[in-house]
Short mmCIF file of C-alpha atoms in Angstrom, two decimals:
data_model
loop_
_atom_site.label_atom_id
_atom_site.label_comp_id
_atom_site.label_asym_id
_atom_site.label_seq_id
_atom_site.Cartn_x
_atom_site.Cartn_y
_atom_site.Cartn_z
CA MET A 212 -21.29 -5.86 -8.15
CA PRO A 213 -21.92 -8.78 -5.78
CA PHE A 214 -20.02 -9.36 -2.58
CA GLU A 215 -17.00 -11.58 -3.24
CA ARG A 216 -14.86 -11.55 -0.09
CA PHE A 217 -16.21 -14.53 1.79
CA VAL A 218 -14.71 -16.14 4.87
CA GLN A 219 -13.57 -19.36 3.24
CA SER A 220 -10.72 -21.80 3.10
CA GLY A 221 -7.80 -20.29 1.19
CA ARG A 222 -8.81 -16.64 1.67
CA VAL A 223 -5.84 -14.36 2.38
CA ALA A 224 -6.45 -11.95 5.25
CA TYR A 225 -4.64 -8.95 6.73
CA VAL A 226 -4.16 -9.06 10.51
CA SER A 227 -5.38 -5.78 11.98
CA ASN A 228 -4.95 -6.45 15.68
CA GLY A 229 -2.77 -8.47 18.02
CA PRO A 230 0.88 -9.49 18.05
CA ASN A 231 0.91 -10.24 14.31
CA LYS A 232 -0.59 -6.90 13.30
CA GLY A 233 0.22 -5.91 9.72
CA LYS A 234 0.96 -9.43 8.45
CA LEU A 235 -0.84 -11.60 5.92
CA VAL A 236 -2.34 -14.97 6.82
CA VAL A 237 -4.36 -17.62 5.01
CA ILE A 238 -7.63 -18.93 6.38
CA VAL A 239 -7.32 -22.71 6.48
CA ASP A 240 -10.58 -23.63 8.20
CA VAL A 241 -13.60 -21.96 9.79
CA ILE A 242 -14.00 -22.96 13.45
CA ASP A 243 -17.22 -21.08 14.20
CA GLN A 244 -18.84 -17.76 13.30
CA ASN A 245 -16.22 -15.78 15.24
CA ARG A 246 -13.00 -17.78 14.88
CA VAL A 247 -10.94 -19.23 12.06
CA LEU A 248 -7.86 -21.41 11.79
CA VAL A 249 -5.10 -19.44 10.05
CA ASP A 250 -1.61 -20.12 8.77
CA GLY A 251 1.00 -17.48 7.88
CA PRO A 252 3.59 -19.04 5.59
CA ALA A 253 5.39 -15.84 4.57
CA ALA A 254 5.30 -14.05 7.92
CA LYS A 255 6.32 -17.17 9.89
CA ILE A 256 3.05 -17.14 11.82
CA PRO A 257 2.38 -20.61 13.22
CA ARG A 258 -0.96 -22.25 12.53
CA GLY A 259 -3.51 -21.20 15.12
CA GLN A 260 -6.90 -19.67 15.71
CA MET A 261 -7.76 -16.01 15.28
CA CYS A 262 -10.86 -13.93 15.80
CA LEU A 263 -12.52 -12.71 12.63
CA SER A 264 -12.74 -9.26 14.19
CA ASP A 265 -8.91 -9.15 14.08
CA LEU A 266 -8.78 -9.93 10.34
CA HIS A 267 -9.55 -7.96 7.20
CA LEU A 268 -10.29 -10.13 4.18
CA THR A 269 -8.37 -9.38 0.98
CA LYS A 270 -9.34 -10.10 -2.61
CA PHE A 271 -6.77 -12.91 -2.87
CA ARG A 272 -7.66 -16.56 -2.49
CA LEU A 273 -5.41 -19.60 -2.65
CA LYS A 274 -6.59 -22.91 -4.05
CA ILE A 275 -5.79 -25.20 -1.17
CA PRO A 276 -7.59 -28.32 0.02
CA PHE A 277 -9.85 -28.18 3.06
CA THR A 278 -7.56 -28.00 6.16
CA GLY A 279 -4.46 -28.38 3.98
CA PRO A 280 -1.13 -28.75 5.80
CA THR A 281 1.33 -25.88 6.13
CA ARG A 282 3.60 -27.19 3.36
CA VAL A 283 0.67 -27.15 0.90
CA VAL A 284 -0.29 -23.62 1.96
CA ARG A 285 3.33 -22.46 1.61
CA LYS A 286 3.61 -24.00 -1.86
CA ALA A 287 0.34 -22.41 -3.02
CA TRP A 288 1.48 -19.06 -1.54
CA LYS A 289 4.71 -19.17 -3.56
CA MET A 290 3.01 -20.32 -6.76
CA GLU A 291 0.40 -17.55 -6.60
CA LYS A 292 3.08 -14.95 -5.70
CA ILE A 293 0.82 -13.41 -3.06
CA GLU A 294 3.58 -11.18 -1.63
CA LYS A 295 4.14 -9.46 -4.99
CA LYS A 296 0.42 -9.12 -5.63
CA TRP A 297 -0.10 -7.68 -2.15
CA GLN A 298 2.72 -5.14 -2.55
CA ALA A 299 1.12 -3.96 -5.80
CA THR A 300 -2.23 -3.13 -4.17
CA VAL A 301 -3.23 0.37 -3.10
CA TRP A 302 -4.02 -0.99 0.37
CA ALA A 303 -0.44 -2.20 0.90
CA LYS A 304 0.96 1.07 -0.40
CA LYS A 305 -1.18 3.03 2.05
CA VAL A 306 -0.03 0.80 4.93
CA ALA A 307 3.61 1.30 3.90
CA ALA A 308 3.13 5.07 3.65
CA LYS A 309 1.51 5.13 7.08
CA GLU A 310 4.44 3.20 8.58
CA LYS A 311 6.93 5.47 6.84
CA ARG A 312 5.17 8.56 8.16
CA ALA A 313 5.04 7.15 11.70
CA VAL A 314 8.85 7.00 11.95
CA LEU A 315 9.45 10.57 10.76
CA SER A 316 11.44 12.76 13.08
CA ASP A 317 10.45 16.31 13.96
CA TYR A 318 12.83 17.72 11.37
CA ASP A 319 11.54 15.30 8.70
CA ARG A 320 7.97 16.41 9.40
CA PHE A 321 9.11 20.03 9.06
CA LYS A 322 10.78 19.28 5.70
CA LEU A 323 7.69 17.45 4.52
CA ARG A 324 5.45 20.36 5.50
CA LYS A 325 7.72 22.81 3.63
CA ALA A 326 7.81 20.56 0.57
CA LYS A 327 4.02 20.24 0.56
CA ARG A 328 3.67 24.00 0.85
CA MET A 329 6.01 24.48 -2.12
CA ARG A 330 4.26 21.73 -4.13
CA ASN A 331 0.87 23.32 -3.51
CA ALA A 332 2.19 26.72 -4.58
CA LEU A 333 3.52 25.17 -7.78
CA ARG A 334 0.23 23.40 -8.43
CA THR A 335 -1.69 26.62 -7.92
CA GLU A 336 0.69 28.45 -10.25
CA ALA A 337 0.36 25.70 -12.85
CA PHE A 338 -3.43 25.71 -12.58
CA TYR A 339 -3.75 29.44 -13.08
CA GLY A 340 -1.09 29.38 -15.77
CA LEU A 341 -3.07 26.78 -17.70
CA LYS A 342 -6.30 28.62 -17.05
CA ASN A 343 -4.91 31.93 -18.32
CA GLY A 344 -2.97 30.32 -21.15
CA THR A 345 0.45 31.57 -20.01
CA ILE A 346 1.85 28.02 -19.71
CA LYS A 347 2.08 25.87 -22.82
CA PHE A 348 3.27 22.29 -22.50
CA LYS A 349 5.69 20.82 -24.97
CA SER A 350 5.51 17.23 -26.15
CA ASN A 351 8.50 16.24 -23.99
CA LYS A 352 7.25 16.00 -20.39
CA LYS A 353 10.72 15.96 -18.84
CA LEU A 354 11.69 19.14 -20.64
CA ALA A 355 8.45 20.84 -19.59
CA LYS A 356 8.99 19.76 -15.98
CA LYS A 357 12.57 21.11 -16.02
CA GLN A 358 11.42 24.40 -17.47
CA PHE A 359 8.65 24.73 -14.92
CA PHE A 360 10.84 24.00 -11.87
CA ARG A 361 13.90 25.95 -13.03
CA LYS A 362 13.24 28.88 -10.71
CA TYR A 363 13.02 26.53 -7.69
CA GLU A 364 16.44 24.87 -8.16
CA SER A 365 17.94 26.72 -5.20
CA TYR A 366 15.72 24.84 -2.71
CA SER A 367 17.47 22.03 -0.84
CA ILE A 368 14.49 19.67 -0.90
CA SER A 369 15.05 16.76 -3.25
CA SER A 370 12.38 16.32 -5.89
CA ASN A 371 12.75 12.53 -5.65
CA ASP A 372 11.55 12.42 -2.03
CA PHE A 373 8.12 13.88 -2.68
CA ASP A 374 5.29 13.52 -5.15
CA TRP A 375 5.52 16.57 -7.40
CA PRO A 376 2.73 17.58 -9.75
CA ARG A 377 2.63 15.48 -12.87
CA LEU A 378 3.01 17.66 -15.94
#
């Protein structure tokens, strides 16, 4: 598989450092081997230069003319629906999860640790149950999940807050 993420006009990049950290920008022009001219239509980042070491190139590329004005970049951004495409990527989901985890309080971290411990116990039980043949899954996944978690209903941790094993 050949390399496809080139520093080029129209390439969408993720800002990894500086005051605009965590935002998406579009490379409008290459100034030299270390700097590029960028424009951030969605994040309200004014057109300016950035170091390439502060950017991570994404797989998205807009079809804009060489040094196209901001209005053209904004229009291409909306037509390509870059925000939706970005939110659907694994990269964006990991960034969102990292931000979500960073704002957890001490009690939230405690609840998360307890939930993970319980989830791992359930996974282990399910694994050995499948291995020994004591657990048989029905065709209805929701019913099987309910049956499996019935003995853990007394716990106060919501099953919607955490990623439970998929049955």
